[in-house]
């Protein structure tokens, strides 16, 4: 029986997910992704050592520790921004503000599935496709409420919470982990988008054109940017976990 959803300080709270292909492939299936796409572990960012990963790569899902250097960078970027107001079919990516406690993993996964090239592999009438279509006309807060109230999404999250290599943490332990899930996807316009539900909105990290998410440029603009911040600050916490959503037709 899945771990029950809790209400903590008046907010629905789910169980922290592990950034593991087993977990995210199972959740992707629940959300309605074609089995032709699968998540794979990324052990190195050296493109010459990634020959085991099928192509194309549609999205990256990364978990990173919130170090002082990254926290300062986030504050500097988000501070001047106004609340996100984009919606509608012309929105370059569909982004969700996170209001469900500890749902950063499933919301990160959702960002991977409903944006970029992966969304072409969502099955008709799938939960992820329904969520995407419902979200498109909604403003940020209404969109977040729609997801918050979506019992099928919450139950899908909890159904995979005990998979993986570690024991699922309780809510209090989850609060202390200090890690963030971030999705990186390439939009239809060729831009690299950083998507995280605890930021002020989606972040355009620059133009990739025909280059891939794990190309030298893709790494530099994406996950490599955070690693560089930490290295240049003199911090020693360069840990990260990265999985790539890959497969399907070129």
Backbone as numpy.savetxt, mean C-alpha at the origin, in Angstrom:
# Nx Ny Nz CAx CAy CAz Cx Cy Cz
-11.49 -19.62 13.36 -12.34 -18.42 13.36 -11.45 -17.18 13.36
-11.72 -16.20 12.48 -10.86 -15.00 12.43 -10.84 -14.24 13.74
-9.75 -13.51 13.96 -9.65 -12.64 15.13 -10.73 -11.57 15.03
-11.49 -11.33 16.10 -12.58 -10.34 16.01 -12.04 -8.92 15.79
-12.81 -8.13 15.09 -12.53 -6.70 14.95 -12.84 -6.03 16.28
-11.98 -5.15 16.73 -12.18 -4.46 17.99 -12.58 -3.00 17.75
-13.18 -2.41 18.75 -13.43 -0.97 18.76 -12.61 -0.40 19.91
-11.60 0.39 19.57 -10.68 0.94 20.56 -10.74 2.45 20.49
-11.05 3.08 21.62 -11.24 4.54 21.66 -12.22 5.01 20.59
-13.28 4.22 20.44 -14.34 4.59 19.51 -14.05 4.33 18.05
-12.94 3.64 17.73 -12.55 3.42 16.33 -12.38 1.94 16.05
-12.97 1.49 14.94 -12.76 0.10 14.52 -11.27 -0.15 14.32
-10.81 -1.27 14.86 -9.38 -1.58 14.79 -9.22 -3.05 14.40
-8.44 -3.27 13.36 -8.18 -4.62 12.88 -6.79 -5.06 13.33
-6.41 -6.26 12.95 -5.13 -6.82 13.36 -4.04 -6.43 12.36
-2.87 -6.06 12.86 -1.74 -5.69 11.99 -1.38 -6.88 11.10
-1.22 -6.61 9.81 -0.84 -7.65 8.86 0.67 -7.70 8.67
1.15 -8.87 8.31 2.55 -9.05 7.97 2.72 -8.77 6.48
3.81 -8.11 6.11 4.07 -7.82 4.69 4.75 -9.04 4.07
3.94 -10.00 3.73 4.40 -11.32 3.34 3.60 -11.74 2.11
4.24 -12.30 1.06 3.47 -12.71 -0.12 2.32 -13.67 0.21
2.53 -14.56 1.16 1.46 -15.49 1.53 0.22 -14.74 2.00
0.44 -13.75 2.86 -0.66 -12.96 3.42 -1.33 -12.13 2.33
-0.53 -11.40 1.57 -1.09 -10.45 0.61 -1.67 -11.15 -0.62
-1.14 -12.31 -0.99 -1.77 -13.06 -2.07 -3.13 -13.59 -1.64
-3.22 -14.05 -0.39 -4.51 -14.53 0.12 -5.53 -13.39 0.18
-5.10 -12.22 0.66 -6.01 -11.08 0.74 -6.39 -10.61 -0.66
-5.45 -10.63 -1.59 -5.75 -10.24 -2.97 -6.82 -11.13 -3.57
-6.76 -12.42 -3.24 -7.78 -13.35 -3.73 -9.15 -12.98 -3.17
-9.20 -12.67 -1.88 -10.46 -12.26 -1.26 -11.02 -11.00 -1.93
-10.12 -10.10 -2.33 -10.55 -8.84 -2.93 -10.86 -8.97 -4.42
-10.51 -10.12 -5.02 -10.92 -10.38 -6.39 -9.87 -10.15 -7.46
-8.58 -10.29 -7.10 -7.53 -10.17 -8.10 -7.36 -11.49 -8.84
-7.13 -11.41 -10.13 -6.86 -12.61 -10.92 -5.63 -13.34 -10.38
-5.65 -14.67 -10.34 -4.48 -15.42 -9.85 -3.27 -15.32 -10.76
-3.42 -14.70 -11.94 -2.26 -14.53 -12.82 -1.27 -13.51 -12.28
-1.70 -12.70 -11.30 -0.81 -11.77 -10.62 -0.57 -12.27 -9.21
0.69 -12.22 -8.79 1.07 -12.68 -7.46 2.10 -11.72 -6.86
2.14 -11.67 -5.53 3.19 -10.93 -4.84 4.41 -11.82 -4.66
5.59 -11.19 -4.75 6.87 -11.88 -4.60 7.77 -11.08 -3.67
8.56 -11.77 -2.86 9.52 -11.10 -1.99 10.61 -10.43 -2.80
10.98 -9.22 -2.38 12.12 -8.51 -2.95 13.20 -8.46 -1.87
14.30 -9.16 -2.11 15.37 -9.24 -1.10 16.47 -8.22 -1.36
16.50 -7.64 -2.54 17.52 -6.66 -2.89 16.93 -5.68 -3.90
17.44 -4.48 -3.93 17.01 -3.49 -4.91 17.94 -3.42 -6.11
18.87 -4.36 -6.18 19.77 -4.47 -7.32 19.04 -5.17 -8.45
18.74 -4.44 -9.52 17.91 -4.98 -10.60 18.52 -6.22 -11.24
19.85 -6.36 -11.20 20.48 -7.54 -11.80 20.22 -8.80 -11.00
19.72 -8.65 -9.78 19.46 -9.81 -8.92 17.97 -10.10 -8.78
17.16 -9.52 -9.67 15.71 -9.68 -9.58 15.14 -10.51 -10.72
15.98 -11.37 -11.30 15.54 -12.14 -12.45 14.48 -13.17 -12.08
14.33 -13.48 -10.80 13.31 -14.45 -10.38 11.91 -13.84 -10.34
11.82 -12.52 -10.47 10.52 -11.85 -10.41 9.93 -11.80 -11.81
8.71 -12.30 -11.99 8.08 -12.22 -13.32 7.88 -10.76 -13.72
7.70 -10.54 -14.99 7.38 -9.19 -15.46 6.03 -9.23 -16.15
5.35 -8.09 -16.19 5.76 -6.80 -15.62 5.49 -6.73 -14.11
6.12 -5.75 -13.47 5.86 -5.46 -12.07 4.84 -4.33 -12.02
3.72 -4.58 -11.37 2.59 -3.65 -11.37 2.60 -2.69 -10.17
3.13 -3.16 -9.03 3.09 -2.34 -7.81 4.09 -2.89 -6.82
4.51 -2.02 -5.92 5.34 -2.43 -4.78 4.59 -2.10 -3.50
4.65 -3.02 -2.54 4.10 -2.77 -1.21 5.25 -2.89 -0.23
5.52 -1.79 0.47 6.71 -1.68 1.30 6.31 -1.34 2.73
7.01 -1.92 3.70 6.83 -1.52 5.08 8.16 -0.96 5.58
8.08 0.22 6.18 9.28 0.96 6.59 9.12 1.44 8.03
10.21 1.46 8.80 10.13 2.02 10.15 10.07 3.54 10.10
9.27 4.12 10.97 9.15 5.58 11.01 10.32 6.15 11.81
11.45 6.35 11.11 12.64 6.88 11.76 12.51 8.39 11.92
13.32 9.01 12.77 13.26 10.47 12.91 13.46 11.21 11.58
14.36 10.71 10.74 14.62 11.39 9.46 13.40 11.31 8.54
12.78 10.14 8.47 11.60 10.01 7.60 10.43 10.79 8.17
10.30 10.76 9.50 9.22 11.52 10.13 9.37 13.01 9.82
10.58 13.54 9.93 10.81 14.96 9.65 10.49 15.29 8.20
10.87 14.40 7.28 10.58 14.62 5.87 9.08 14.64 5.61
8.37 13.71 6.24 6.91 13.65 6.06 6.24 14.91 6.58
6.68 15.36 7.76 6.11 16.57 8.34 6.36 17.79 7.43
7.57 17.85 6.86 7.92 18.96 5.99 7.07 18.96 4.72
6.82 17.79 4.18 6.02 17.69 2.95 4.54 17.94 3.22
4.03 17.36 4.29 2.58 17.41 4.54 2.13 18.72 5.17
3.02 19.36 5.93 2.64 20.54 6.68 1.94 21.62 5.87
2.49 22.02 4.70 1.87 23.12 3.94 0.64 22.71 3.14
0.34 21.41 3.07 -0.71 20.95 2.17 -2.10 21.16 2.75
-3.03 21.49 1.88 -4.44 21.56 2.24 -5.04 20.15 2.17
-6.19 19.94 2.81 -6.84 18.63 2.70 -7.08 18.24 1.25
-6.93 16.96 0.97 -7.06 16.44 -0.39 -8.51 16.57 -0.85
-8.71 17.09 -2.05 -10.07 17.34 -2.52 -10.39 16.68 -3.85
-9.42 16.00 -4.46 -9.67 15.42 -5.79 -10.63 14.23 -5.70
-11.42 14.09 -6.73 -12.31 12.94 -6.88 -12.77 12.92 -8.32
-13.51 11.88 -8.68 -14.04 11.81 -10.02 -13.15 11.04 -10.98
-13.64 10.77 -12.19 -12.93 9.92 -13.14 -11.61 10.49 -13.64
-11.39 11.79 -13.48 -10.13 12.38 -13.94 -9.03 12.30 -12.88
-9.35 11.83 -11.70 -8.34 11.69 -10.63 -7.28 10.69 -11.09
-5.99 11.04 -11.02 -4.96 10.14 -11.59 -4.80 8.83 -10.85
-5.07 8.82 -9.54 -5.07 7.59 -8.75 -6.21 7.69 -7.74
-6.67 6.55 -7.29 -7.70 6.51 -6.25 -7.00 6.25 -4.92
-7.13 7.22 -4.01 -6.40 7.17 -2.73 -7.39 7.21 -1.57
-7.09 6.42 -0.53 -7.92 6.37 0.67 -7.18 6.92 1.88
-7.81 7.84 2.57 -7.37 8.23 3.91 -7.69 7.09 4.87
-6.75 6.76 5.72 -6.96 5.64 6.65 -7.65 6.11 7.92
-8.80 5.54 8.20 -9.51 5.81 9.46 -9.76 4.55 10.25
-9.44 3.39 9.69 -9.56 2.11 10.39 -8.23 1.83 11.09
-8.28 1.59 12.38 -7.05 1.32 13.11 -6.32 0.10 12.60
-5.00 0.23 12.38 -4.11 -0.85 11.98 -4.44 -1.46 10.62
-5.17 -0.72 9.79 -5.51 -1.23 8.46 -4.52 -0.76 7.40
-3.34 -0.31 7.80 -2.41 0.24 6.80 -1.99 -0.82 5.79
-1.92 -2.09 6.21 -1.53 -3.14 5.29 -2.58 -3.41 4.23
-3.84 -3.55 4.66 -4.89 -3.85 3.68 -5.20 -2.64 2.81
-5.08 -1.43 3.36 -5.30 -0.24 2.53 -4.14 -0.08 1.55
-2.92 -0.39 1.99 -1.79 -0.38 1.06 -1.99 -1.37 -0.07
-2.47 -2.56 0.28 -2.75 -3.56 -0.75 -3.83 -3.07 -1.70
-4.88 -2.49 -1.15 -5.97 -1.97 -1.99 -5.43 -0.92 -2.96
-4.55 -0.04 -2.48 -3.94 0.96 -3.37 -3.18 0.29 -4.52
-2.54 -0.85 -4.23 -1.81 -1.58 -5.28 -2.75 -2.16 -6.33
-3.91 -2.64 -5.88 -4.81 -3.37 -6.77 -5.67 -2.47 -7.64
-6.10 -1.33 -7.11 -7.11 -0.52 -7.81 -6.49 0.61 -8.63
-5.17 0.70 -8.65 -4.49 1.74 -9.42 -3.51 1.12 -10.41
-3.10 1.91 -11.38 -2.10 1.44 -12.32 -2.57 0.25 -13.13
-1.61 -0.52 -13.59 -1.91 -1.63 -14.50 -2.56 -2.81 -13.82
-2.43 -2.94 -12.50 -3.01 -4.11 -11.80 -4.52 -4.12 -11.86
-5.14 -2.96 -11.95 -6.61 -2.94 -11.89 -7.25 -3.63 -13.08
-6.49 -3.80 -14.17 -7.02 -4.53 -15.32 -7.20 -6.02 -15.00
-6.60 -6.46 -13.90 -6.66 -7.87 -13.53 -7.65 -8.13 -12.39
-8.45 -7.14 -12.06 -9.52 -7.35 -11.08 -10.70 -8.02 -11.77
-11.21 -9.06 -11.13 -12.29 -9.83 -11.72 -13.59 -9.03 -11.70
-14.47 -9.25 -12.67 -15.75 -8.53 -12.69 -16.52 -8.75 -11.39
-17.11 -7.68 -10.88 -17.91 -7.72 -9.65 -17.09 -8.07 -8.41
-15.77 -7.99 -8.51 -14.92 -8.27 -7.35 -15.07 -7.17 -6.30
-14.73 -7.51 -5.07 -14.84 -6.54 -3.98 -13.97 -5.32 -4.23
-12.74 -5.53 -4.69 -11.84 -4.39 -4.94 -12.39 -3.49 -6.04
-12.95 -4.08 -7.07 -13.51 -3.28 -8.16 -14.74 -2.52 -7.69
-15.56 -3.14 -6.87 -16.73 -2.45 -6.31 -16.29 -1.27 -5.46
-15.28 -1.48 -4.63 -14.77 -0.41 -3.78 -14.24 0.74 -4.63
-13.50 0.41 -5.66 -12.95 1.45 -6.54 -14.06 2.27 -7.19
-15.05 1.59 -7.72 -16.13 2.29 -8.41 -16.95 3.15 -7.46
-17.15 2.66 -6.23 -17.87 3.45 -5.24 -17.06 4.66 -4.80
-15.74 4.52 -4.78 -14.87 5.58 -4.27 -14.71 6.74 -5.25
-14.71 6.46 -6.53 -14.35 7.47 -7.54 -15.12 8.79 -7.37
-16.44 8.79 -7.19 -17.13 10.09 -7.11 -17.06 10.75 -5.74
-16.50 10.08 -4.74 -16.56 10.56 -3.36 -15.38 11.44 -3.00
-15.63 12.43 -2.15 -14.56 13.22 -1.55 -13.85 12.40 -0.47
-12.70 12.91 -0.02 -11.81 12.16 0.86 -12.52 11.56 2.08
-13.25 12.37 2.84 -13.85 11.88 4.08 -14.97 10.88 3.81
-15.78 11.13 2.78 -16.84 10.19 2.43 -16.26 8.88 1.92
-15.17 8.99 1.20 -14.49 7.79 0.70 -13.95 6.96 1.86
-13.35 7.62 2.83 -12.83 6.91 3.99 -13.95 6.25 4.78
-15.08 6.94 4.91 -16.23 6.37 5.64 -16.79 5.16 4.90
-16.84 5.25 3.59 -17.32 4.11 2.81 -16.49 2.87 3.09
-15.17 3.02 3.15 -14.31 1.87 3.42 -14.44 1.43 4.88
-14.54 2.40 5.78 -14.70 2.11 7.22 -15.95 1.26 7.46
-17.00 1.52 6.70 -18.28 0.83 6.88 -18.39 -0.44 6.05
-17.36 -0.76 5.28 -17.42 -1.92 4.39 -17.05 -3.20 5.15
-18.06 -3.91 5.61 -17.83 -5.10 6.42 -17.09 -6.18 5.64
-17.35 -6.30 4.35 -16.68 -7.32 3.54 -15.17 -7.05 3.50
-14.78 -5.79 3.39 -13.35 -5.44 3.38 -12.71 -5.75 4.73
-13.38 -5.35 5.81 -12.86 -5.61 7.15 -12.73 -7.10 7.41
-13.72 -7.87 7.00 -13.68 -9.31 7.22 -12.60 -9.98 6.38
-12.40 -9.47 5.17 -11.32 -9.99 4.33 -9.97 -9.75 5.01
-9.77 -8.56 5.55 -8.54 -8.25 6.28 -8.33 -9.25 7.42
-9.35 -9.43 8.25 -9.20 -10.30 9.42 -9.02 -11.76 9.03
-9.53 -12.15 7.87 -9.44 -13.56 7.46 -8.01 -14.00 7.20
-7.09 -13.05 6.94 -5.71 -13.41 6.65 -4.76 -12.98 7.77
-5.29 -12.43 8.85 -4.44 -11.82 9.89 -3.55 -12.82 10.61
-3.92 -14.08 10.60 -3.12 -15.08 11.30 -2.19 -15.85 10.37
-2.15 -15.46 9.09 -1.20 -16.06 8.16 0.16 -15.38 8.34
1.19 -15.98 7.76 2.52 -15.38 7.84 3.44 -16.14 8.76
4.59 -15.54 9.04 5.64 -16.22 9.79 5.68 -15.86 11.26
4.90 -14.87 11.66 4.93 -14.43 13.06 3.52 -14.46 13.63
3.45 -14.48 14.96 2.16 -14.44 15.64 1.54 -13.06 15.46
0.26 -13.03 15.11 -0.42 -11.75 14.93 -0.38 -10.95 16.23
0.08 -9.69 16.20 0.17 -8.91 17.43 -1.19 -8.43 17.90
-1.31 -8.22 19.21 -2.54 -7.61 19.71 -2.52 -6.11 19.40
-3.62 -5.44 19.68 -3.74 -4.03 19.29 -2.68 -3.16 19.97
-2.42 -3.42 21.24 -1.44 -2.60 21.97 -0.05 -2.78 21.38
0.31 -4.03 21.06 1.62 -4.27 20.44 1.69 -3.61 19.08
0.59 -3.68 18.33 0.54 -3.05 17.02 0.80 -1.57 17.08
0.29 -0.93 18.14 0.50 0.52 18.31 1.98 0.86 18.48
2.75 -0.08 19.01 4.16 0.19 19.31 5.10 -0.14 18.17
4.60 -0.73 17.11 5.49 -1.19 16.04 6.16 -0.03 15.31
5.46 1.08 15.14 6.07 2.26 14.53 6.48 2.06 13.09
5.69 1.29 12.34 6.02 1.03 10.95 4.86 1.46 10.06
5.17 1.76 8.82 4.15 2.22 7.88 4.22 1.42 6.58
3.04 1.01 6.09 2.93 0.41 4.77 2.80 1.52 3.74
3.56 1.41 2.67 3.51 2.37 1.57 3.39 1.60 0.26
2.47 2.01 -0.60 2.33 1.43 -1.92 2.96 2.36 -2.95
3.66 1.78 -3.91 4.19 2.53 -5.03 3.60 1.94 -6.32
2.96 2.78 -7.10 2.37 2.34 -8.36 2.70 3.37 -9.44
2.74 2.89 -10.68 2.92 3.80 -11.81 1.57 4.07 -12.43
1.19 5.34 -12.48 -0.09 5.72 -13.04 -0.10 5.60 -14.55
-1.28 5.75 -15.12 -1.41 5.64 -16.57 -0.65 6.74 -17.30
-0.37 7.84 -16.60 0.39 8.94 -17.20 1.90 8.75 -17.07
2.33 7.62 -16.50 3.76 7.34 -16.37 4.40 7.88 -15.12
3.61 8.53 -14.24 4.17 9.07 -13.00 4.21 8.00 -11.91
5.20 8.11 -11.03 5.31 7.23 -9.88 4.53 7.84 -8.72
3.56 7.08 -8.21 2.73 7.55 -7.11 3.06 6.80 -5.82
3.22 7.57 -4.76 3.40 7.02 -3.42 2.06 7.16 -2.70
1.53 6.04 -2.23 0.18 6.01 -1.67 0.22 5.44 -0.26
-0.17 6.27 0.69 -0.21 5.84 2.10 -1.36 6.57 2.78
-2.19 5.82 3.49 -3.41 6.38 4.04 -3.22 7.37 5.17
-2.03 7.46 5.74 -1.80 8.41 6.83 -1.13 9.70 6.36
-0.95 9.86 5.04 -0.43 11.12 4.52 -1.59 12.05 4.19
-1.29 13.24 3.66 -2.34 14.21 3.33 -3.04 13.89 2.01
-2.46 12.99 1.23 -3.02 12.62 -0.06 -1.99 11.81 -0.83
-2.31 11.43 -2.06 -1.32 10.72 -2.89 -0.19 11.66 -3.27
1.01 11.11 -3.42 2.19 11.92 -3.70 2.79 11.50 -5.04
2.89 12.47 -5.95 3.52 12.23 -7.24 5.02 12.39 -7.07
5.75 11.27 -7.20 7.20 11.31 -6.98 8.00 11.57 -8.25
7.32 11.69 -9.39 8.05 12.03 -10.61 7.70 11.10 -11.75
8.22 11.46 -12.91 7.87 10.77 -14.15 8.80 9.58 -14.39
8.20 8.41 -14.59 8.97 7.21 -14.90 8.94 6.88 -16.38
7.90 7.34 -17.07 7.79 7.00 -18.48 7.71 5.51 -18.69
8.60 4.97 -19.50 8.60 3.54 -19.81 9.39 2.73 -18.78
10.03 3.40 -17.84 10.84 2.67 -16.85 9.95 2.05 -15.78
10.46 0.96 -15.20 9.69 0.20 -14.23 9.89 0.65 -12.80
9.09 0.09 -11.91 9.13 0.46 -10.49 10.45 0.07 -9.84
11.09 -0.98 -10.33 12.36 -1.41 -9.76 13.54 -1.10 -10.68
13.31 -0.21 -11.64 14.44 0.31 -12.42 15.26 1.21 -11.50
16.43 1.61 -11.97 17.28 2.50 -11.16 16.52 3.78 -10.80
15.82 4.34 -11.78 15.07 5.57 -11.53 13.88 5.31 -10.62
13.20 4.19 -10.82 12.05 3.86 -9.98 12.43 3.72 -8.52
13.55 3.07 -8.26 14.03 2.91 -6.89 14.46 4.27 -6.32
15.16 5.06 -7.13 15.64 6.36 -6.67 14.49 7.28 -6.24
13.42 7.29 -7.02 12.28 8.16 -6.71 11.38 7.59 -5.62
11.42 6.29 -5.44 10.51 5.63 -4.51 11.16 5.23 -3.20
11.28 3.93 -2.98 11.79 3.43 -1.70 13.22 3.89 -1.45
14.01 4.05 -2.51 15.40 4.49 -2.33 15.50 5.87 -1.73
14.50 6.70 -1.97 14.48 8.04 -1.41 14.46 7.99 0.12
13.65 7.10 0.68 13.55 6.98 2.14 14.84 6.39 2.71
15.39 5.40 2.02 16.65 4.80 2.48 17.76 5.84 2.48
17.80 6.68 1.44 18.81 7.74 1.36 18.65 8.76 2.48
17.40 9.13 2.79 17.15 10.05 3.89 17.75 9.53 5.19
17.53 8.26 5.45 18.03 7.66 6.69 19.54 7.60 6.70
20.14 7.22 5.57 21.59 7.13 5.49 22.25 8.49 5.68
21.68 9.51 5.03 22.27 10.85 5.10 22.09 11.49 6.47
21.08 11.04 7.23 20.86 11.59 8.56 21.80 10.99 9.59
22.51 9.94 9.20 23.37 9.25 10.14 22.65 8.19 10.95
21.38 7.99 10.63 20.62 6.95 11.31 21.05 5.58 10.84
20.81 4.60 11.66 21.26 3.26 11.30 20.14 2.30 10.97
18.90 2.79 10.91 17.76 1.89 10.71 17.38 1.89 9.23
18.00 0.99 8.47 17.73 0.90 7.04 16.89 -0.33 6.72
16.18 -0.84 7.71 15.33 -2.02 7.48 14.15 -1.66 6.59
13.77 -2.58 5.77 12.52 -2.45 5.05 12.11 -3.84 4.59
10.82 -3.97 4.32 10.30 -5.20 3.73 9.54 -4.79 2.48
9.86 -5.42 1.35 9.25 -5.05 0.08 8.76 -6.29 -0.65
7.53 -6.23 -1.14 7.02 -7.27 -2.00 6.51 -6.62 -3.28
6.62 -7.35 -4.39 6.24 -6.81 -5.69 5.08 -7.61 -6.25
4.10 -6.89 -6.78 2.97 -7.50 -7.45 3.34 -7.63 -8.92
3.42 -8.86 -9.41 3.98 -9.08 -10.74 3.25 -10.20 -11.47
3.45 -10.21 -12.80 2.89 -11.27 -13.62 1.91 -10.74 -14.64
1.19 -11.65 -15.28 0.28 -11.26 -16.33 1.00 -11.03 -17.64
0.35 -10.37 -18.56 0.91 -10.15 -19.87 1.76 -8.90 -19.92
2.80 -8.95 -20.71 3.65 -7.77 -20.92 2.85 -6.67 -21.63
